[in-house]
Coordinates of C-alpha atoms in Angstrom, one line a residue:
M486 CA 2.5 -31.5 -19.3
N487 CA 4.7 -29.6 -21.9
I488 CA 4.9 -25.9 -22.2
T489 CA 2.4 -25.8 -25.2
E490 CA -0.3 -27.5 -23.0
K491 CA 0.6 -25.1 -20.2
F492 CA -0.1 -22.1 -22.4
K493 CA -3.4 -23.6 -23.6
E494 CA -4.4 -24.2 -20.0
F495 CA -3.4 -20.6 -19.1
E496 CA -5.3 -19.1 -22.0
T497 CA -8.5 -21.0 -20.9
Y498 CA -8.0 -19.8 -17.4
E499 CA -7.5 -16.2 -18.4
E500 CA -10.7 -16.2 -20.5
Q501 CA -12.7 -17.5 -17.6
S502 CA -10.9 -15.1 -15.2
L503 CA -11.7 -12.0 -17.3
L504 CA -15.4 -12.8 -17.3
F505 CA -15.3 -13.6 -13.6
K506 CA -13.4 -10.4 -12.8
R507 CA -15.8 -8.3 -14.8
E508 CA -18.8 -9.6 -12.9
L509 CA -17.2 -9.3 -9.5
R510 CA -15.9 -5.7 -10.3
E511 CA -19.3 -4.5 -11.3
K512 CA -20.7 -6.0 -8.1
M513 CA -18.1 -4.4 -5.9
N514 CA -18.3 -0.9 -7.6
S515 CA -22.0 -0.8 -6.9
E516 CA -22.4 -2.6 -3.5
Y517 CA -19.1 -2.4 -1.7
L518 CA -18.8 1.4 -1.1
S519 CA -17.5 3.1 2.0
F520 CA -19.5 6.0 3.6
Y521 CA -17.2 8.7 2.2
E522 CA -17.4 7.2 -1.3
R523 CA -21.2 7.2 -1.2
F524 CA -21.1 10.9 -0.3
Q525 CA -18.6 11.6 -3.0
R526 CA -20.7 9.8 -5.7
K527 CA -23.7 11.8 -4.7
T528 CA -21.9 15.0 -5.5
K529 CA -21.1 13.5 -9.0
L530 CA -17.6 15.0 -8.7
D531 CA -14.4 13.2 -9.6
F532 CA -11.7 12.5 -6.9
V533 CA -9.7 15.6 -7.7
S534 CA -12.6 18.0 -7.7
F535 CA -14.2 16.5 -4.6
S536 CA -10.9 16.6 -2.7
A537 CA -10.2 20.2 -3.8
L538 CA -13.7 21.3 -2.7
F539 CA -13.1 19.7 0.7
G540 CA -9.8 21.5 1.2
L541 CA -11.2 24.8 0.0
T542 CA -14.2 24.5 2.4
L543 CA -11.8 23.9 5.3
F544 CA -9.6 26.8 4.3
S545 CA -12.7 29.1 4.0
V546 CA -13.9 28.2 7.5
H547 CA -10.4 28.8 8.9
F548 CA -10.2 32.1 7.0
L549 CA -13.7 33.2 8.3
S550 CA -12.5 32.4 11.9
T551 CA -9.9 35.2 11.5
L552 CA -12.7 37.7 10.9
L553 CA -14.5 36.6 14.1
E554 CA -11.4 37.3 16.2
K555 CA -10.4 40.7 17.4
D556 CA -7.1 42.3 16.4
V557 CA -6.2 39.4 14.1
G558 CA -5.2 40.0 10.5
S559 CA -6.9 38.2 7.7
F560 CA -3.6 36.8 6.5
S561 CA -2.5 35.6 9.9
I562 CA -3.3 32.0 8.9
I563 CA -0.8 32.4 6.0
K564 CA 1.9 33.7 8.2
D565 CA 1.5 31.0 10.9
F566 CA 1.4 28.3 8.3
S567 CA -2.0 26.9 9.6
Y568 CA -3.5 27.3 6.1
F569 CA -1.3 24.3 5.1
L570 CA -3.8 22.0 7.0
S571 CA -6.4 22.5 4.3
I572 CA -3.9 21.4 1.7
M573 CA -3.0 18.3 3.8
N574 CA -6.7 17.4 4.1
S575 CA -7.3 17.8 0.4
V576 CA -4.3 15.7 -0.5
G577 CA -5.1 13.1 2.2
L578 CA -8.7 12.7 1.0
F579 CA -7.6 12.3 -2.6
L580 CA -5.1 9.6 -1.6
L581 CA -7.8 7.9 0.5
L582 CA -10.3 7.8 -2.3
T583 CA -7.8 6.5 -4.8
A584 CA -6.5 3.9 -2.3
T585 CA -10.0 2.7 -1.6
D586 CA -10.7 2.3 -5.3
K587 CA -7.4 0.4 -5.7
L588 CA -8.5 -1.8 -2.7
R589 CA -11.6 -3.0 -4.6
E590 CA -9.6 -3.8 -7.7
F591 CA -7.0 -5.6 -5.6
V592 CA -9.8 -7.8 -4.1
V593 CA -11.0 -8.7 -7.6
N594 CA -7.5 -9.6 -8.8
L595 CA -6.8 -11.5 -5.6
V596 CA -9.9 -13.6 -5.9
S597 CA -9.1 -14.4 -9.6
L598 CA -5.6 -15.4 -8.6
T599 CA -6.7 -18.1 -6.2
N600 CA -6.4 -21.6 -7.5
N601 CA -10.0 -22.4 -7.0
R602 CA -12.3 -19.5 -7.6
S603 CA -15.1 -21.0 -5.5
V604 CA -17.9 -19.2 -3.8
N605 CA -16.2 -19.8 -0.4
I606 CA -13.0 -18.0 -1.4
T607 CA -15.0 -15.1 -2.8
E608 CA -17.1 -14.8 0.3
N609 CA -14.1 -15.0 2.5
Y610 CA -12.5 -11.9 1.0
L611 CA -15.8 -10.1 0.7
G612 CA -16.5 -11.0 4.3
V613 CA -13.2 -9.4 5.4
L614 CA -14.3 -6.2 3.5
E615 CA -17.7 -6.2 5.1
D616 CA -16.4 -6.9 8.6
K617 CA -13.2 -4.7 8.6
F618 CA -14.0 -2.0 6.0
L619 CA -17.7 -1.5 5.5
S620 CA -18.6 -1.7 9.1
G621 CA -18.2 1.0 11.8
R622 CA -14.5 0.0 12.3
P623 CA -13.0 2.6 9.8
F624 CA -15.1 5.3 11.5
Y625 CA -13.8 4.3 14.9
F626 CA -10.2 4.2 13.6
G627 CA -10.7 7.7 12.1
V628 CA -12.1 9.1 15.4
L629 CA -9.2 7.6 17.4
F630 CA -6.5 9.0 15.2
G631 CA -8.3 12.3 15.0
I632 CA -8.4 12.6 18.8
I633 CA -4.7 11.5 19.0
N634 CA -3.9 14.3 16.5
C635 CA -5.7 16.9 18.5
T636 CA -4.1 15.7 21.8
I637 CA -0.6 15.9 20.3
S638 CA -1.3 19.4 18.9
L639 CA -2.4 20.7 22.3
L640 CA 0.6 19.1 24.0
L641 CA 2.9 20.8 21.5
G642 CA 1.2 24.0 22.2
V643 CA -1.1 26.1 20.0
E644 CA -0.8 29.8 20.2
Y645 CA -4.5 30.4 19.5
Y646 CA -5.2 28.8 22.9
D647 CA -2.7 30.9 24.7
N648 CA -4.1 34.1 23.1
G649 CA -7.7 33.2 23.8
Q650 CA -8.5 33.0 20.0
Y651 CA -11.1 30.3 20.4
W652 CA -12.6 30.6 16.9
L653 CA -9.3 30.0 15.3
L654 CA -8.5 27.3 17.8
T655 CA -11.7 25.5 17.0
S656 CA -11.2 25.6 13.2
F657 CA -7.5 24.6 13.7
L658 CA -8.3 21.6 15.8
F659 CA -11.2 20.6 13.5
Q660 CA -8.7 20.4 10.6
V661 CA -6.2 18.6 12.7
F662 CA -9.0 16.1 13.6
T663 CA -10.0 15.6 10.0
I664 CA -6.5 14.9 8.8
G665 CA -6.2 12.4 11.6
F666 CA -9.6 10.9 10.7
I667 CA -8.5 10.4 7.1
G668 CA -5.2 8.9 8.3
G669 CA -7.0 6.5 10.7
I670 CA -9.2 5.2 7.9
T671 CA -6.1 4.7 5.7
V672 CA -4.4 2.7 8.4
N673 CA -7.5 0.5 8.8
T674 CA -7.6 0.0 5.1
T675 CA -4.0 -1.1 5.2
F676 CA -4.8 -3.7 8.0
V677 CA -7.6 -5.0 5.7
I678 CA -5.1 -5.7 2.9
I679 CA -2.6 -7.3 5.3
K680 CA -5.3 -9.5 6.7
M681 CA -6.2 -10.7 3.2
I682 CA -2.6 -11.5 2.4
K683 CA -2.1 -13.3 5.7
S684 CA -5.0 -15.6 4.9
I685 CA -2.9 -17.1 2.1
S686 CA -0.4 -19.5 3.5
V687 CA 0.6 -22.1 0.9
K688 CA 1.4 -22.1 -2.8
D689 CA -1.7 -24.1 -3.7
D690 CA -3.9 -21.1 -2.7
F691 CA -2.6 -19.3 -5.8
Y692 CA -2.9 -20.1 -9.5
L693 CA 0.8 -19.4 -10.1
Q694 CA 2.5 -19.5 -13.5
Y695 CA 6.2 -19.0 -14.0
F696 CA 5.8 -17.6 -17.5
Y697 CA 3.3 -14.9 -16.4
P698 CA 4.3 -11.5 -18.0
D699 CA 4.8 -9.8 -14.6
G700 CA 7.8 -11.9 -13.8
C701 CA 6.3 -12.7 -10.4
A702 CA 4.1 -15.7 -11.4
G703 CA 1.0 -13.5 -11.3
T704 CA 1.5 -12.0 -7.8
L705 CA 2.6 -8.5 -8.9
I706 CA -1.0 -7.4 -8.2
I707 CA -0.1 -7.9 -4.5
G708 CA 3.1 -5.9 -4.9
N709 CA 1.2 -3.2 -6.7
I710 CA -1.3 -2.5 -3.9
L711 CA 1.5 -2.7 -1.3
L712 CA 3.6 -0.2 -3.3
I713 CA 0.6 2.2 -3.7
F714 CA -0.1 2.3 0.0
S715 CA 3.6 2.6 0.9
L716 CA 3.9 5.6 -1.4
H717 CA 0.7 7.1 0.0
F718 CA 2.1 7.0 3.5
I719 CA 5.3 8.6 2.3
A720 CA 3.4 11.4 0.6
I721 CA 1.3 12.1 3.7
G722 CA 4.4 11.7 5.9
I723 CA 6.1 14.5 3.9
F724 CA 3.1 16.8 4.5
I725 CA 3.0 16.0 8.2
F726 CA 6.7 16.7 8.5
L727 CA 6.4 20.0 6.7
F728 CA 3.5 21.1 8.9
L729 CA 5.2 20.1 12.2
E730 CA 8.3 22.0 11.2
G731 CA 6.5 25.0 9.7
F732 CA 3.9 25.7 12.3
D733 CA 4.9 27.9 15.3
W734 CA 4.3 25.5 18.2
T735 CA 4.4 27.1 21.6
F736 CA 6.7 24.4 23.0
A737 CA 9.4 25.3 20.4
R738 CA 9.8 28.7 22.1
S739 CA 9.9 27.3 25.6
Q740 CA 13.3 27.1 27.4
S741 CA 12.3 23.9 29.2
I742 CA 11.1 21.4 26.7
N743 CA 9.4 18.3 28.1
P744 CA 11.5 15.4 26.9
Y745 CA 8.3 13.2 26.5
T746 CA 6.7 15.9 24.4
K747 CA 9.8 16.2 22.3
A748 CA 9.9 12.3 21.8
L749 CA 6.3 12.3 20.9
Y750 CA 6.9 15.1 18.4
I751 CA 9.8 13.2 16.7
F752 CA 7.8 9.9 16.7
W753 CA 4.8 11.5 15.0
Q754 CA 7.2 12.8 12.3
F755 CA 8.5 9.3 11.7
F756 CA 5.2 7.3 12.1
P757 CA 4.0 7.5 8.4
F758 CA 7.5 6.4 7.1
L759 CA 7.6 3.6 9.6
M760 CA 4.2 2.5 8.3
S761 CA 5.4 2.8 4.8
G762 CA 8.4 0.5 5.4
I763 CA 6.2 -2.1 7.3
I764 CA 3.6 -2.2 4.5
F765 CA 6.2 -2.6 1.8
F766 CA 8.2 -5.4 3.4
F767 CA 6.3 -7.5 5.9
P768 CA 3.2 -8.6 4.0
A769 CA 5.3 -9.3 0.9
K770 CA 7.5 -11.6 3.0
R771 CA 4.7 -14.1 3.3
V772 CA 4.1 -14.0 -0.5
S773 CA 7.9 -14.4 -1.0
K774 CA 7.8 -17.6 1.0
I775 CA 5.0 -19.0 -1.3
L776 CA 6.9 -17.9 -4.5
T777 CA 10.1 -19.4 -3.2
E778 CA 8.4 -22.7 -2.5
Y779 CA 6.7 -22.7 -5.9
K780 CA 9.8 -21.9 -7.7
L781 CA 11.8 -24.6 -6.0
F782 CA 9.0 -27.2 -6.6
E783 CA 8.9 -26.3 -10.3
Q784 CA 12.7 -26.3 -10.7
L785 CA 12.9 -29.8 -9.1
K786 CA 10.2 -31.1 -11.5
V787 CA 12.1 -29.7 -14.5
K788 CA 15.4 -31.1 -13.2
R789 CA 13.9 -34.6 -12.8
K790 CA 12.5 -34.5 -16.3
L791 CA 15.8 -33.3 -17.8
D792 CA 17.6 -36.1 -16.0
H793 CA 15.1 -38.7 -17.3
I794 CA 15.5 -37.5 -20.9
R795 CA 19.3 -37.7 -20.6
Q796 CA 19.0 -41.2 -19.4
L797 CA 16.6 -42.1 -22.3
V798 CA 19.0 -40.5 -24.9
I799 CA 21.9 -42.6 -23.5
Q800 CA 19.8 -45.7 -23.8
K801 CA 18.6 -44.9 -27.3
S802 CA 22.1 -44.0 -28.6
D803 CA 23.0 -47.6 -28.2
Q804 CA 20.4 -48.5 -30.8
G805 CA 22.1 -46.6 -33.6
V806 CA 20.2 -45.2 -36.6
R807 CA 16.9 -46.9 -35.7
A808 CA 16.5 -44.6 -32.7
K809 CA 17.5 -41.4 -34.6
D810 CA 14.0 -40.0 -34.8
E811 CA 13.2 -40.7 -31.2
I812 CA 16.4 -39.1 -30.1
E813 CA 15.6 -35.9 -32.1
A814 CA 12.1 -35.8 -30.5
L815 CA 13.7 -36.2 -27.1
D816 CA 16.1 -33.4 -27.9
I817 CA 13.3 -31.0 -28.9
H818 CA 11.6 -31.8 -25.6
Y819 CA 14.8 -31.3 -23.8
Q820 CA 15.4 -27.8 -25.3
K821 CA 11.8 -26.8 -24.3
L822 CA 12.5 -27.9 -20.7
L823 CA 15.7 -25.8 -20.8
K824 CA 13.7 -22.8 -21.8
I825 CA 11.3 -23.5 -18.9
E826 CA 14.3 -23.7 -16.6
E827 CA 15.5 -20.3 -17.8
E828 CA 12.0 -18.8 -17.2
L829 CA 12.0 -20.2 -13.7
E830 CA 15.4 -18.8 -13.0
K831 CA 14.3 -15.3 -14.1
M832 CA 11.1 -15.5 -11.9
N833 CA 11.2 -13.1 -8.9
N834 CA 11.0 -14.5 -5.4
W835 CA 9.1 -11.4 -4.2
P836 CA 5.8 -9.9 -5.6
Y837 CA 7.9 -6.9 -6.8
N838 CA 9.7 -6.5 -10.1
L839 CA 12.7 -4.3 -10.5
R840 CA 10.7 -1.2 -11.4
Y841 CA 8.6 -1.5 -8.2
R842 CA 11.6 -2.0 -6.0
T843 CA 13.5 0.9 -7.6
T844 CA 10.5 3.2 -7.3
F845 CA 10.0 2.5 -3.6
L846 CA 13.7 2.8 -2.6
S847 CA 14.3 5.9 -4.7
V848 CA 11.5 7.7 -2.9
F849 CA 11.7 6.1 0.6
L850 CA 15.5 6.3 1.2
P851 CA 16.2 9.9 0.3
V852 CA 13.1 11.2 2.2
V853 CA 13.9 9.2 5.3
I854 CA 17.6 10.0 5.3
A855 CA 16.8 13.8 4.9
I856 CA 14.3 13.7 7.8
V857 CA 16.7 11.7 10.0
L858 CA 19.5 14.2 9.3
E859 CA 17.1 17.1 10.1
A860 CA 15.9 15.5 13.3
S861 CA 19.5 14.5 14.4
E862 CA 20.7 18.0 13.9
K863 CA 18.0 19.4 16.2
V864 CA 18.6 16.7 18.8
I865 CA 22.3 17.5 18.8
S866 CA 21.7 21.2 19.0
N867 CA 19.3 20.8 21.9
L868 CA 21.8 18.6 23.7
I869 CA 24.5 21.1 23.3
E870 CA 22.3 23.9 24.6
F871 CA 21.4 21.7 27.6
L872 CA 25.0 20.8 28.4
F873 CA 26.5 24.3 27.8

């Protein structure tokens, strides 16, 4: 099949794919909604407004808690940095809503990318969504991470507890729980994406085309969702780091710091960035293997065709003028194959183009290096105080 026929086949496929994607997208946007999305849609608010209202509600409850405590100033939550929790919750919810919306679009694109868009393939991906995302599993993940967040906060030491300010302590822990709950659902959503990618093992599962505009044979949609979730974890990781550093934890004023508590404190600072790196690299590695296999297979096919045409030209050249037209036709075909070879050479072996890789590294590396330096400085200073 020459490149012209390839393009015609591709155009036919794209027309069918657009119709298929439109139908599947409409079905998913109406039937495959999470419990928090259903609530958000009932309010008829967009993602930004809904998230802002959620954060403002949490802040109002925390502010009212100061009025219920004796000898506590109204602006104490500003001074102790606990107001920042409402901002974290607002941003976290917004990121979760946008990530969930991107998840549905990813499923639509992934189904259309498969080589045979059969009912079985569609049901397979939708089955993963129903089992891992629309079931009670996200709720359980959220509760688990919420409890872990509250436990870590109590281990680090909350001044409200020491002072007997239980209204403030309750509103504080509730916000800590909700940000953990949101984070737990996000982690579960990430596992859903990874499971879908892991279900693809060989190149024949994809409708790959080396001349696809994304430079990744059509797999940039996978790189896109992985990049989005990686950046989301970096964003929430920055907020967690700022809060852990900004809030006045009781253990920080203690002369005898429990080493396990300190290790837990440092781990919780790095956990979102660890998740970000894992999401960006490990699922893409499987896709990279498929792309490498496909690229090598196509390059070998082109090479065999080039070798065959060269042999034919050598044979025809012995026939003199009579074979001139045939040789010119072979040369035209040869030049087309050389262009295909060039396109294959340019094709990425990973589901990321240069812009995606640059975006991730330009955000990930500076943030992680800054946090590592900050954490290292504190570890060194604590060690010096312990020794001397």
